[in-house]
Amino acid sequence: MTGFAAVVLAGGAARRMGGVDKPDVPVGGVAMRDRVLAAVAGADPRVVVGPLADPPPGVLAVREEPPGAGPVAATAAGLAALPAPAAFAEPAGLVALLAGDLPLLTADAVDLLTRTVRAGGVDGALYVDATGRRQLLCGVWRTERLRAAVDRLAAQRGGGLVGASMRVLFGGLSVAEVTWSGTGAAPWFDCDTDQDVRQAREWVR
């Protein structure tokens, strides 16, 4: 599937992993960030928000302001790096908003989200786990609806987005909740701890 953009948030502090550059941690010999970028290889543009000294071809690296300001500020920085809507080719206007620590994400999983948004008349689609918990950084959104939500939240907070909540950001948007019934482990599995990384490595063997 093409005709969408991708913003990968890869600037978290990874405090539960000793402060390492978590998206750069390898799973199956490939950095988690690169696995996410591979899952959105069909996206144009692809933007990484976080420290990335040598972006691969076709990938733009930007930083949130200030660095470490949190996922909403990083989302704003990523959206700001996208071209104006008129620059998109049809069928466009969608952006995949993804964490940089999703080593099991696949192109098929992203495709399901994009098809859900296009078919459902909703602002976005998110995966949910078996308990119904939304995976807030594994979704696809209508770009301008997400931009508007960021602008509204910034205005409500007096212009600052440092430490702002993703749940609050998405609170005014219509969201389709998607469950994963495909083969393999859940594509929204993220790695917050060393144990999570070990589990992901087992799954990709």
mmCIF file of C-alpha atoms in Angstrom:
data_model
loop_
_atom_site.group_PDB
_atom_site.id
_atom_site.type_symbol
_atom_site.label_atom_id
_atom_site.label_comp_id
_atom_site.label_asym_id
_atom_site.label_seq_id
_atom_site.Cartn_x
_atom_site.Cartn_y
_atom_site.Cartn_z
ATOM 1 C CA MET A 1 0.000 0.000 0.000
ATOM 2 C CA THR A 2 1.275 3.460 -0.917
ATOM 3 C CA GLY A 3 -0.155 6.954 -0.676
ATOM 4 C CA PHE A 4 0.575 7.568 2.970
ATOM 5 C CA ALA A 5 3.275 9.124 5.095
ATOM 6 C CA ALA A 6 4.931 7.704 8.206
ATOM 7 C CA VAL A 7 6.174 9.344 11.387
ATOM 8 C CA VAL A 8 8.276 7.140 13.672
ATOM 9 C CA LEU A 9 8.781 8.384 17.228
ATOM 10 C CA ALA A 10 12.244 7.314 18.325
ATOM 11 C CA GLY A 11 13.373 9.793 20.959
ATOM 12 C CA GLY A 12 12.252 8.303 24.264
ATOM 13 C CA ALA A 13 14.541 8.161 27.271
ATOM 14 C CA ALA A 14 14.224 4.365 27.810
ATOM 15 C CA ARG A 15 14.638 4.775 31.568
ATOM 16 C CA ARG A 16 13.619 1.158 32.228
ATOM 17 C CA MET A 17 16.460 0.029 29.950
ATOM 18 C CA GLY A 18 19.196 2.136 31.474
ATOM 19 C CA GLY A 19 18.749 5.104 29.147
ATOM 20 C CA VAL A 20 20.013 3.355 25.996
ATOM 21 C CA ASP A 21 18.995 4.501 22.519
ATOM 22 C CA LYS A 22 16.162 1.975 22.582
ATOM 23 C CA PRO A 23 15.114 2.106 18.910
ATOM 24 C CA ASP A 24 18.726 1.298 17.991
ATOM 25 C CA VAL A 25 18.655 -1.964 20.003
ATOM 26 C CA PRO A 26 18.809 -4.917 17.566
ATOM 27 C CA VAL A 27 16.192 -7.627 17.303
ATOM 28 C CA GLY A 28 17.103 -10.397 14.897
ATOM 29 C CA GLY A 29 20.225 -8.446 13.996
ATOM 30 C CA VAL A 30 18.275 -5.356 12.897
ATOM 31 C CA ALA A 31 17.675 -2.203 14.937
ATOM 32 C CA MET A 32 14.060 -1.917 16.061
ATOM 33 C CA ARG A 33 13.778 1.510 14.415
ATOM 34 C CA ASP A 34 14.906 0.000 11.098
ATOM 35 C CA ARG A 35 12.349 -2.772 11.431
ATOM 36 C CA VAL A 36 9.610 -0.157 11.811
ATOM 37 C CA LEU A 37 10.933 1.772 8.811
ATOM 38 C CA ALA A 38 10.903 -1.439 6.769
ATOM 39 C CA ALA A 39 7.248 -2.001 7.678
ATOM 40 C CA VAL A 40 6.433 1.401 6.163
ATOM 41 C CA ALA A 41 8.760 1.128 3.181
ATOM 42 C CA GLY A 42 5.860 2.168 0.952
ATOM 43 C CA ALA A 43 5.320 5.444 2.807
ATOM 44 C CA ASP A 44 6.469 8.761 1.374
ATOM 45 C CA PRO A 45 7.819 10.595 3.211
ATOM 46 C CA ARG A 46 9.155 8.640 6.166
ATOM 47 C CA VAL A 47 10.137 10.797 9.138
ATOM 48 C CA VAL A 48 12.036 9.680 12.239
ATOM 49 C CA VAL A 49 11.679 11.963 15.252
ATOM 50 C CA GLY A 50 14.695 11.316 17.426
ATOM 51 C CA PRO A 51 18.477 11.095 17.342
ATOM 52 C CA LEU A 52 19.534 9.590 14.024
ATOM 53 C CA ALA A 53 22.958 10.668 12.803
ATOM 54 C CA ASP A 54 22.867 8.871 9.450
ATOM 55 C CA PRO A 55 19.316 8.479 8.120
ATOM 56 C CA PRO A 56 18.860 5.803 5.462
ATOM 57 C CA PRO A 57 17.886 6.918 1.950
ATOM 58 C CA GLY A 58 14.402 8.363 1.786
ATOM 59 C CA VAL A 59 14.184 8.997 5.540
ATOM 60 C CA LEU A 60 14.133 12.450 7.139
ATOM 61 C CA ALA A 61 15.338 12.832 10.742
ATOM 62 C CA VAL A 62 14.015 15.661 12.926
ATOM 63 C CA ARG A 63 13.874 16.379 16.664
ATOM 64 C CA GLU A 64 11.078 17.477 18.941
ATOM 65 C CA GLU A 65 11.525 20.769 20.769
ATOM 66 C CA PRO A 66 12.949 20.504 23.311
ATOM 67 C CA PRO A 67 14.467 17.017 22.913
ATOM 68 C CA GLY A 68 12.769 14.633 25.319
ATOM 69 C CA ALA A 69 9.557 16.699 25.418
ATOM 70 C CA GLY A 70 7.403 13.611 24.990
ATOM 71 C CA PRO A 71 5.399 11.861 22.280
ATOM 72 C CA VAL A 72 2.905 14.656 21.577
ATOM 73 C CA ALA A 73 5.693 17.175 20.989
ATOM 74 C CA ALA A 74 7.430 14.559 18.836
ATOM 75 C CA THR A 75 4.217 14.000 16.885
ATOM 76 C CA ALA A 76 4.003 17.740 16.244
ATOM 77 C CA ALA A 77 7.599 17.801 14.994
ATOM 78 C CA GLY A 78 6.983 14.856 12.700
ATOM 79 C CA LEU A 79 3.816 16.364 11.244
ATOM 80 C CA ALA A 80 5.613 19.668 10.683
ATOM 81 C CA ALA A 81 8.126 17.821 8.492
ATOM 82 C CA LEU A 82 5.431 16.486 6.156
ATOM 83 C CA PRO A 83 4.564 18.320 2.929
ATOM 84 C CA ALA A 84 1.398 20.343 2.564
ATOM 85 C CA PRO A 85 -1.716 18.276 1.689
ATOM 86 C CA ALA A 86 -1.689 19.409 -1.938
ATOM 87 C CA ALA A 87 1.710 17.753 -2.393
ATOM 88 C CA PHE A 88 0.267 14.297 -1.695
ATOM 89 C CA ALA A 89 -0.735 12.036 -4.556
ATOM 90 C CA GLU A 90 -4.096 10.304 -4.315
ATOM 91 C CA PRO A 91 -5.220 8.372 -2.358
ATOM 92 C CA ALA A 92 -3.407 10.317 0.343
ATOM 93 C CA GLY A 93 -3.769 12.379 3.435
ATOM 94 C CA LEU A 94 -2.911 9.535 5.805
ATOM 95 C CA VAL A 95 0.000 9.221 8.192
ATOM 96 C CA ALA A 96 1.140 6.169 10.132
ATOM 97 C CA LEU A 97 2.159 7.288 13.627
ATOM 98 C CA LEU A 98 4.361 4.617 15.154
ATOM 99 C CA ALA A 99 6.685 4.025 18.054
ATOM 100 C CA GLY A 100 10.277 3.233 17.149
ATOM 101 C CA ASP A 101 10.319 0.097 19.329
ATOM 102 C CA LEU A 102 7.862 -2.146 17.462
ATOM 103 C CA PRO A 103 10.157 -4.911 16.172
ATOM 104 C CA LEU A 104 7.272 -7.162 15.097
ATOM 105 C CA LEU A 105 5.453 -4.589 12.994
ATOM 106 C CA THR A 106 4.828 -5.660 9.397
ATOM 107 C CA ALA A 107 3.684 -4.020 6.194
ATOM 108 C CA ASP A 108 0.514 -6.143 6.313
ATOM 109 C CA ALA A 109 -0.283 -4.818 9.777
ATOM 110 C CA VAL A 110 0.111 -1.213 8.621
ATOM 111 C CA ASP A 111 -1.917 -1.953 5.503
ATOM 112 C CA LEU A 112 -4.831 -3.177 7.630
ATOM 113 C CA LEU A 113 -4.838 0.111 9.529
ATOM 114 C CA THR A 114 -4.715 2.237 6.367
ATOM 115 C CA ARG A 115 -7.537 0.264 4.760
ATOM 116 C CA THR A 116 -9.616 0.614 7.923
ATOM 117 C CA VAL A 117 -9.284 4.400 7.920
ATOM 118 C CA ARG A 118 -10.023 4.733 4.232
ATOM 119 C CA ALA A 119 -13.092 2.508 4.433
ATOM 120 C CA GLY A 120 -14.500 3.551 7.779
ATOM 121 C CA GLY A 121 -15.075 7.304 7.650
ATOM 122 C CA VAL A 122 -13.054 7.708 10.855
ATOM 123 C CA ASP A 123 -10.212 10.017 11.827
ATOM 124 C CA GLY A 124 -7.855 7.168 12.608
ATOM 125 C CA ALA A 125 -7.357 3.521 13.462
ATOM 126 C CA LEU A 126 -5.420 1.979 16.339
ATOM 127 C CA TYR A 127 -4.620 -1.568 17.274
ATOM 128 C CA VAL A 128 -6.057 -2.829 20.550
ATOM 129 C CA ASP A 129 -4.763 -5.755 22.572
ATOM 130 C CA ALA A 130 -6.755 -8.674 23.946
ATOM 131 C CA THR A 131 -7.929 -6.574 26.901
ATOM 132 C CA GLY A 132 -9.155 -3.761 24.646
ATOM 133 C CA ARG A 133 -6.282 -1.456 25.522
ATOM 134 C CA ARG A 134 -5.472 0.945 22.713
ATOM 135 C CA GLN A 135 -1.927 0.846 21.374
ATOM 136 C CA LEU A 136 -1.558 4.596 21.027
ATOM 137 C CA LEU A 137 1.641 4.548 18.975
ATOM 138 C CA CYS A 138 0.587 1.919 16.483
ATOM 139 C CA GLY A 139 -1.986 3.649 14.330
ATOM 140 C CA VAL A 140 -2.841 5.426 11.104
ATOM 141 C CA TRP A 141 -4.529 8.838 10.971
ATOM 142 C CA ARG A 142 -6.016 11.307 8.552
ATOM 143 C CA THR A 143 -3.159 13.764 8.469
ATOM 144 C CA GLU A 144 -5.122 16.992 8.658
ATOM 145 C CA ARG A 145 -7.354 15.702 11.465
ATOM 146 C CA LEU A 146 -4.259 14.815 13.462
ATOM 147 C CA ARG A 147 -2.661 18.193 12.716
ATOM 148 C CA ALA A 148 -5.839 19.926 13.904
ATOM 149 C CA ALA A 149 -5.856 17.872 17.109
ATOM 150 C CA VAL A 150 -2.239 18.859 17.813
ATOM 151 C CA ASP A 151 -3.067 22.530 17.210
ATOM 152 C CA ARG A 152 -6.115 22.370 19.506
ATOM 153 C CA LEU A 153 -4.141 20.761 22.302
ATOM 154 C CA ALA A 154 -1.318 23.277 21.946
ATOM 155 C CA ALA A 155 -3.838 26.125 22.153
ATOM 156 C CA GLN A 156 -5.464 24.603 25.240
ATOM 157 C CA ARG A 157 -2.062 24.367 26.908
ATOM 158 C CA GLY A 158 -1.002 27.874 25.977
ATOM 159 C CA GLY A 159 1.233 26.747 23.142
ATOM 160 C CA GLY A 160 3.393 24.162 24.905
ATOM 161 C CA LEU A 161 3.259 20.420 24.328
ATOM 162 C CA VAL A 162 5.997 19.260 26.726
ATOM 163 C CA GLY A 163 4.725 16.226 28.616
ATOM 164 C CA ALA A 164 1.305 16.306 26.947
ATOM 165 C CA SER A 165 -0.778 13.119 26.900
ATOM 166 C CA MET A 166 -1.380 11.081 23.758
ATOM 167 C CA ARG A 167 -4.740 9.986 25.190
ATOM 168 C CA VAL A 168 -5.787 13.603 25.501
ATOM 169 C CA LEU A 169 -4.525 14.319 21.974
ATOM 170 C CA PHE A 170 -6.683 11.547 20.529
ATOM 171 C CA GLY A 171 -9.632 12.284 22.821
ATOM 172 C CA GLY A 172 -11.584 14.359 20.307
ATOM 173 C CA LEU A 173 -10.937 12.114 17.309
ATOM 174 C CA SER A 174 -13.070 9.262 15.998
ATOM 175 C CA VAL A 175 -11.038 6.083 16.202
ATOM 176 C CA ALA A 176 -11.582 2.599 14.795
ATOM 177 C CA GLU A 177 -10.183 -0.054 17.124
ATOM 178 C CA VAL A 178 -8.521 -2.886 15.216
ATOM 179 C CA THR A 179 -7.643 -6.323 16.521
ATOM 180 C CA TRP A 180 -4.896 -8.421 14.971
ATOM 181 C CA SER A 181 -5.957 -11.831 13.700
ATOM 182 C CA GLY A 182 -3.062 -12.439 11.349
ATOM 183 C CA THR A 183 -0.279 -14.933 11.750
ATOM 184 C CA GLY A 184 2.605 -14.392 14.136
ATOM 185 C CA ALA A 185 2.974 -12.276 17.228
ATOM 186 C CA ALA A 186 1.014 -9.067 17.686
ATOM 187 C CA PRO A 187 2.508 -6.285 15.521
ATOM 188 C CA TRP A 188 1.922 -3.712 18.243
ATOM 189 C CA PHE A 189 4.243 -5.450 20.728
ATOM 190 C CA ASP A 190 6.620 -2.789 22.028
ATOM 191 C CA CYS A 191 9.847 -3.194 23.961
ATOM 192 C CA ASP A 192 9.884 -1.205 27.178
ATOM 193 C CA THR A 193 12.197 -3.509 29.134
ATOM 194 C CA ASP A 194 15.133 -5.836 28.541
ATOM 195 C CA GLN A 195 12.741 -8.755 29.031
ATOM 196 C CA ASP A 196 10.547 -7.438 26.221
ATOM 197 C CA VAL A 197 13.583 -7.335 23.935
ATOM 198 C CA ARG A 198 14.499 -10.908 24.839
ATOM 199 C CA GLN A 199 10.926 -12.013 24.091
ATOM 200 C CA ALA A 200 10.926 -10.244 20.721
ATOM 201 C CA ARG A 201 14.225 -11.901 19.822
ATOM 202 C CA GLU A 202 12.729 -15.287 20.582
ATOM 203 C CA TRP A 203 9.754 -14.574 18.343
ATOM 204 C CA VAL A 204 11.840 -13.526 15.348
ATOM 205 C CA ARG A 205 14.216 -16.492 15.438
#
